[in-house]
Coordinates of C-alpha atoms in Angstrom, one line a residue:
M1 CA 31.9 -68.7 84.4
L2 CA 34.1 -66.1 82.7
S3 CA 35.1 -64.6 86.1
I4 CA 36.1 -68.1 87.4
R5 CA 38.3 -68.7 84.3
L6 CA 39.9 -65.3 84.7
A7 CA 40.6 -66.1 88.4
L8 CA 42.1 -69.5 87.6
L9 CA 44.3 -67.9 85.0
L10 CA 45.5 -65.3 87.6
L11 CA 46.2 -68.1 90.1
A12 CA 48.2 -70.2 87.6
S13 CA 50.3 -67.2 86.7
A14 CA 50.9 -66.4 90.3
V15 CA 51.9 -70.0 91.1
Q16 CA 54.3 -70.0 88.2
F17 CA 55.8 -66.7 89.3
C18 CA 56.3 -68.0 92.9
S19 CA 57.6 -71.4 91.9
G20 CA 60.5 -70.2 89.8
G21 CA 62.9 -71.6 92.4
Y22 CA 65.6 -69.9 94.4
V23 CA 67.2 -67.0 92.6
P24 CA 70.6 -66.0 94.1
P25 CA 71.0 -62.3 94.9
T26 CA 72.9 -60.1 92.4
K27 CA 76.3 -59.2 93.8
Y28 CA 78.4 -56.2 93.1
L29 CA 82.1 -55.8 93.6
I30 CA 82.9 -52.2 94.8
V31 CA 86.5 -50.9 94.5
S32 CA 88.2 -47.7 95.6
N33 CA 90.9 -45.7 93.8
A34 CA 92.9 -43.7 96.3
R35 CA 94.8 -42.0 93.5
N36 CA 92.0 -40.0 91.9
G37 CA 89.3 -40.2 94.6
T38 CA 86.8 -42.4 92.8
I39 CA 84.8 -45.5 93.6
G40 CA 83.9 -48.0 90.9
Y41 CA 81.9 -51.2 90.7
V42 CA 81.2 -54.3 88.5
K43 CA 78.2 -56.6 88.6
L44 CA 79.6 -60.1 89.4
S45 CA 78.7 -63.1 87.3
R46 CA 78.8 -66.7 88.2
T47 CA 80.4 -67.4 84.8
G48 CA 83.3 -65.1 85.6
Q49 CA 82.4 -62.8 82.8
H50 CA 81.7 -59.7 84.9
S51 CA 80.2 -56.5 83.6
P52 CA 82.4 -53.6 82.6
V53 CA 83.6 -51.3 85.4
R54 CA 81.2 -48.4 86.1
I55 CA 82.0 -45.3 88.2
L56 CA 79.8 -45.1 91.3
I57 CA 81.3 -42.0 93.0
D58 CA 83.5 -39.4 91.3
K59 CA 83.2 -36.4 93.6
Q60 CA 83.5 -35.3 97.2
L61 CA 86.3 -37.9 97.9
V62 CA 90.0 -37.2 98.0
H63 CA 91.9 -40.3 99.0
P64 CA 89.5 -43.1 99.6
Q65 CA 91.2 -46.2 100.8
G66 CA 89.5 -48.9 102.9
I67 CA 85.8 -49.5 102.2
A68 CA 83.1 -51.7 103.8
V69 CA 79.4 -52.6 103.2
D70 CA 76.8 -52.6 105.9
Q71 CA 74.6 -55.2 104.2
K72 CA 71.7 -54.9 106.6
R73 CA 71.4 -51.2 106.3
Q74 CA 72.4 -51.0 102.6
L75 CA 75.3 -48.6 103.3
L76 CA 78.7 -48.1 101.7
L77 CA 81.4 -46.9 104.3
I78 CA 84.5 -45.2 103.0
A79 CA 87.6 -44.2 105.0
D80 CA 89.3 -41.1 103.4
S81 CA 92.6 -40.2 105.1
E82 CA 92.8 -36.9 103.4
L83 CA 89.4 -35.8 104.4
K84 CA 90.1 -37.2 107.8
K85 CA 86.7 -38.8 107.8
V86 CA 84.8 -41.9 107.4
V87 CA 81.7 -41.3 105.3
S88 CA 78.7 -43.3 104.2
Y89 CA 76.5 -43.5 101.1
G90 CA 73.1 -45.3 100.8
L91 CA 73.3 -48.0 98.2
L92 CA 70.4 -48.7 95.7
V93 CA 69.9 -51.0 92.8
R94 CA 68.1 -49.3 89.8
E95 CA 65.6 -50.9 87.6
D96 CA 68.2 -51.6 84.9
G97 CA 70.4 -53.4 87.4
S98 CA 73.0 -50.6 87.8
L99 CA 74.2 -49.5 91.2
G100 CA 73.6 -46.0 92.6
V101 CA 74.2 -44.1 95.8
D102 CA 72.5 -41.2 97.6
E103 CA 74.2 -38.3 99.3
Q104 CA 77.4 -38.4 101.3
T105 CA 76.9 -38.6 105.1
P106 CA 79.7 -38.1 107.6
V107 CA 80.2 -41.1 110.0
A108 CA 83.4 -40.2 111.8
E109 CA 85.4 -36.9 111.7
D110 CA 88.8 -35.7 112.7
V111 CA 90.4 -39.1 112.3
E112 CA 93.0 -40.2 109.8
A113 CA 91.2 -43.4 109.0
R114 CA 92.4 -45.6 106.3
W115 CA 90.4 -48.8 107.0
V116 CA 86.9 -49.4 108.2
T117 CA 84.5 -52.2 109.1
V118 CA 81.0 -52.6 110.5
D119 CA 79.3 -55.3 112.6
G120 CA 75.8 -56.7 112.4
L121 CA 74.5 -54.3 114.9
G122 CA 75.7 -51.3 113.0
N123 CA 78.8 -50.4 115.1
V124 CA 81.5 -49.0 113.0
Y125 CA 85.2 -49.7 113.8
L126 CA 88.1 -47.8 112.2
T127 CA 91.9 -47.6 112.5
D128 CA 94.0 -44.5 112.8
E129 CA 97.6 -45.4 112.0
E130 CA 99.0 -42.0 113.0
Q131 CA 97.4 -42.0 116.4
G132 CA 97.9 -45.7 116.9
K133 CA 94.3 -46.3 117.9
V134 CA 91.3 -48.4 117.0
F135 CA 88.2 -46.2 117.1
K136 CA 84.5 -46.9 117.3
I137 CA 81.3 -45.2 116.2
S138 CA 78.4 -47.0 117.9
A139 CA 75.2 -47.9 116.3
R140 CA 73.5 -45.3 118.5
Q141 CA 75.9 -42.7 117.3
M142 CA 75.1 -43.6 113.7
L143 CA 71.4 -43.1 114.4
D144 CA 71.9 -39.8 116.2
G145 CA 74.4 -38.4 113.7
D146 CA 77.2 -38.2 116.3
T147 CA 80.5 -38.3 114.4
E148 CA 82.9 -38.2 117.4
A149 CA 85.0 -41.3 117.1
R150 CA 85.8 -42.8 120.5
P151 CA 88.9 -44.9 121.2
A152 CA 88.0 -48.5 121.5
Y153 CA 91.6 -49.5 121.8
A154 CA 94.8 -47.4 121.9
E155 CA 98.4 -47.6 122.7
A156 CA 98.1 -45.3 125.7
G157 CA 101.5 -44.0 126.8
P158 CA 102.5 -41.9 129.9
G159 CA 100.3 -38.8 130.2
D160 CA 97.8 -40.1 127.7
S161 CA 94.4 -38.6 128.7
S162 CA 92.5 -39.5 125.5
G163 CA 90.3 -42.0 127.3
G164 CA 91.6 -44.9 125.2
V165 CA 92.2 -48.3 126.7
A166 CA 95.9 -49.2 126.8
A167 CA 96.5 -52.0 124.4
G168 CA 99.4 -53.5 126.3
G169 CA 101.5 -53.6 123.1
A170 CA 98.6 -54.9 120.9
V171 CA 98.4 -51.8 118.6
S172 CA 101.3 -50.6 116.5
A173 CA 100.3 -48.4 113.5
P174 CA 97.0 -50.4 113.0
G175 CA 95.9 -51.1 109.4
G176 CA 93.2 -53.3 108.0
I177 CA 90.3 -54.2 110.3
A178 CA 87.4 -56.7 110.3
T179 CA 84.8 -58.0 112.7
D180 CA 82.7 -61.2 113.2
N181 CA 80.2 -59.5 115.7
F182 CA 82.0 -61.0 118.7
H183 CA 85.6 -60.0 118.0
V184 CA 87.5 -57.2 116.2
F185 CA 90.6 -58.1 114.2
W186 CA 93.2 -55.7 112.9
T187 CA 96.6 -55.8 111.3
N188 CA 99.7 -53.8 112.5
K189 CA 101.9 -51.9 110.1
E190 CA 104.8 -51.7 112.6
Q191 CA 106.6 -54.2 114.8
G192 CA 104.3 -57.0 113.6
E193 CA 106.8 -59.7 114.4
T194 CA 106.9 -58.7 118.0
V195 CA 103.5 -57.0 118.7
G196 CA 101.5 -59.1 116.3
T197 CA 100.9 -59.0 112.5
V198 CA 97.2 -59.8 113.0
M199 CA 95.4 -59.1 116.3
K200 CA 92.2 -60.3 117.8
A201 CA 90.2 -58.6 120.7
L202 CA 86.9 -59.4 122.3
Q203 CA 84.0 -56.9 121.8
V204 CA 82.3 -55.9 125.1
P205 CA 79.4 -53.5 125.7
G206 CA 80.5 -50.1 127.0
R207 CA 79.2 -48.9 130.3
A208 CA 76.5 -46.2 130.2
S209 CA 77.9 -42.8 130.6
G210 CA 77.4 -40.9 133.9
G211 CA 75.7 -42.2 137.0
G212 CA 77.2 -43.7 140.1
G213 CA 79.6 -40.8 140.5
G214 CA 81.8 -42.2 137.7
S215 CA 83.1 -40.5 134.7
S216 CA 80.6 -39.3 132.2
N217 CA 83.0 -39.9 129.3
A218 CA 81.6 -43.0 127.5
S219 CA 85.0 -43.3 125.7
A220 CA 86.7 -44.2 129.0
S221 CA 84.8 -47.5 129.0
P222 CA 86.6 -50.5 127.4
Q223 CA 85.1 -51.6 124.1
L224 CA 87.7 -54.2 123.2
Q225 CA 89.4 -56.6 125.6
S226 CA 91.8 -59.5 125.9
P227 CA 94.0 -58.8 122.8
K228 CA 95.8 -61.8 121.3
A229 CA 98.1 -62.1 118.4
L230 CA 96.9 -64.6 115.7
A231 CA 100.0 -64.1 113.5
K232 CA 103.5 -62.7 113.9
N233 CA 104.9 -63.6 110.5
L234 CA 105.3 -60.1 109.0
A235 CA 106.7 -56.8 110.3
K236 CA 103.7 -55.1 108.6
A237 CA 100.5 -56.1 106.9
Y238 CA 97.8 -54.1 105.1
G239 CA 94.3 -55.2 104.2
L240 CA 92.3 -57.8 106.2
C241 CA 89.1 -59.6 105.5
L242 CA 87.0 -62.4 107.2
A243 CA 85.8 -65.5 105.4
L244 CA 84.0 -67.9 107.8
D245 CA 86.6 -68.8 110.4
S246 CA 89.6 -67.6 108.4
L247 CA 91.2 -64.3 108.2
F248 CA 93.0 -63.2 105.0
F249 CA 95.6 -60.4 105.0
T250 CA 98.0 -58.8 102.6
G251 CA 101.6 -58.1 103.0
P252 CA 104.4 -56.0 101.4
D253 CA 106.0 -59.2 100.0
K254 CA 103.4 -59.5 97.2
R255 CA 101.6 -62.3 99.1
V256 CA 98.2 -63.0 100.6
Y257 CA 98.1 -65.0 103.8
A258 CA 95.4 -66.7 105.8
V259 CA 95.1 -67.7 109.5
K260 CA 92.3 -69.1 111.5
T261 CA 90.3 -66.8 113.9
T262 CA 90.5 -69.3 116.7
T263 CA 93.3 -69.0 119.2
P264 CA 95.4 -72.2 119.8
S265 CA 94.9 -73.8 123.2
S266 CA 98.6 -73.3 123.8
G267 CA 98.2 -69.5 123.7
D268 CA 100.6 -69.2 120.8
E269 CA 99.7 -67.6 117.5
G270 CA 98.0 -69.7 114.8
V271 CA 99.4 -71.4 111.7
V272 CA 99.8 -68.9 108.9
T273 CA 99.3 -70.2 105.3
V274 CA 100.3 -68.5 102.0
V275 CA 97.2 -68.6 99.7
A276 CA 98.6 -66.4 96.9
S277 CA 102.1 -65.3 96.0
D278 CA 101.8 -63.9 92.4
L279 CA 100.5 -60.4 93.1
E280 CA 102.4 -57.1 92.8
N281 CA 101.1 -54.7 95.6
P282 CA 98.1 -56.2 97.3
R283 CA 96.0 -54.0 99.6
G284 CA 92.3 -54.5 100.5
C285 CA 90.5 -57.8 100.3
A286 CA 86.9 -59.0 100.6
W287 CA 85.0 -62.4 100.6
D288 CA 82.0 -62.8 98.4
G289 CA 80.2 -65.0 100.9
E290 CA 80.7 -68.2 98.8
S291 CA 84.1 -69.4 97.5
T292 CA 86.0 -66.4 96.3
V293 CA 88.3 -63.9 98.0
F294 CA 88.9 -60.7 96.0
V295 CA 92.1 -58.8 96.5
A296 CA 92.8 -55.3 95.2
D297 CA 96.3 -54.7 93.7
R298 CA 97.2 -51.0 93.4
S299 CA 100.2 -51.6 91.2
A300 CA 98.5 -54.1 88.9
D301 CA 95.6 -51.7 88.6
G302 CA 92.9 -54.3 89.3
V303 CA 91.2 -56.8 91.5
F304 CA 92.2 -60.4 91.6
A305 CA 90.1 -63.4 92.5
I306 CA 91.4 -66.3 94.6
S307 CA 88.7 -69.0 94.2
G308 CA 88.0 -72.2 96.0
P309 CA 91.2 -73.4 97.6
P310 CA 91.8 -70.3 99.8
L311 CA 88.9 -71.3 102.0
S312 CA 90.6 -74.7 102.6
M313 CA 93.8 -72.8 103.5
T314 CA 95.9 -73.9 100.5
E315 CA 97.9 -71.9 98.0
A316 CA 96.2 -71.1 94.7
S317 CA 96.9 -68.9 91.7
S318 CA 95.1 -65.5 91.5
T319 CA 93.2 -64.3 88.4
K320 CA 92.7 -60.7 87.4
V321 CA 88.9 -60.2 87.0
V322 CA 88.6 -56.4 87.1
H323 CA 90.8 -53.7 85.7
F324 CA 90.6 -50.6 87.8
E325 CA 93.4 -48.1 88.1
G326 CA 94.9 -47.7 91.6
A327 CA 92.6 -50.3 93.1
F328 CA 93.0 -50.1 96.9
G329 CA 89.9 -51.0 98.9
V330 CA 87.3 -53.6 97.9
A331 CA 83.9 -54.8 99.2
V332 CA 81.0 -57.0 98.1
F333 CA 77.4 -55.8 98.1
S334 CA 74.4 -58.2 97.6
S335 CA 71.2 -56.7 96.3
D336 CA 68.1 -57.1 98.5
R337 CA 65.7 -59.8 97.2
R338 CA 63.0 -59.2 99.8
S339 CA 61.0 -57.0 97.4
S340 CA 60.8 -59.8 94.8
A341 CA 59.6 -62.2 97.5
A342 CA 57.0 -59.7 98.7
A343 CA 55.8 -59.1 95.2
A344 CA 55.4 -62.9 94.6
S345 CA 53.5 -63.3 97.8
A346 CA 51.2 -60.4 97.0
A347 CA 50.5 -61.8 93.6
L348 CA 49.6 -65.2 94.9
W349 CA 47.2 -63.8 97.6
A350 CA 45.5 -61.5 95.1
A351 CA 44.9 -64.4 92.7
L352 CA 43.5 -66.6 95.6
L353 CA 41.2 -63.8 96.7
A354 CA 39.9 -63.3 93.1
L355 CA 39.3 -67.0 92.7
S356 CA 37.4 -67.1 96.1
S357 CA 35.3 -64.2 95.1
A358 CA 34.4 -65.7 91.7
L359 CA 33.5 -69.0 93.3
L360 CA 31.2 -67.4 95.9
A361 CA 29.5 -65.2 93.2
S362 CA 28.7 -68.3 91.0
S363 CA 27.6 -70.6 93.7
P364 CA 23.8 -71.7 93.8
S365 CA 23.4 -70.4 97.3
A366 CA 24.6 -67.0 96.1
G367 CA 22.1 -67.1 93.3
A368 CA 19.3 -68.0 95.7
R369 CA 20.2 -65.1 97.9
R370 CA 20.1 -62.8 94.9
M371 CA 16.6 -64.2 94.1

């Protein structure tokens, strides 16, 4: 009888543990400081009272600018123009809720990358303003440790033998970059009013290298096709981030803009909306997956939140939520909740097994067999 009571107690505890309801993941806002080569973070709170800024990385970086999070693989990607690299760090959440990283790993080398993004498959895209190219590190390269960035799109002029795909006027000192797994979007920092302030190109699989008597250079195969300008409202733009079907981008006029990712049937660029006009020197931006777009302002030394209205493409005031000197790039990381779900499932099954064993041990037939 005692064993049955104990098993029932375990079962009740397991059910209570599993029936606690949905617990949203803990989110962290990660920010880069290009001035002193550091990366910081805060734990986001739904009340708006975020935790104090903590330093995540304070060595091995020189001029970190654009950053991105590969949520599926728990990686932080950092574009450092002085190192001429894109590097990655594994992200981990400690028992006390603080955020940590493992060792630095090179992703792309010999590129003056300032902005970086990653798609759901693990393909990394980056822009090189000096070379006027959009580069790609494929998911396979990430697995193999191959750090040779291959041009996915380039402004290929006469005599250009880089293997890049001529952009037909679509790339002009490219800046911020984003992807929705089907398209790649980027800003231009030169001639945006003619070439395009925000560009959109279709992702296509590259041809396998070698075979058929063709070139063995995989970089000669197009990776991005059919470029279209979504906006031509600014001569230059900086950061770019995706939120559902809207793109947010920052400009030198202290404003944050938004435009839809869909191309009008007329073939013209889309309608651009001002969503914030009270910043000082906005750079990178990131969506939290819900109703807030975060914007780093390097002159105001912090990160500002634009909540609610931006996703409906209307102007709203911005609120400074984090003080971080020289804030440049920004990204949002969500902690993995699968371990909690697995623990709950294991606890429930263990309790059920204990109850079943106790019931079998106390049944009359079991006693008869023991006789």
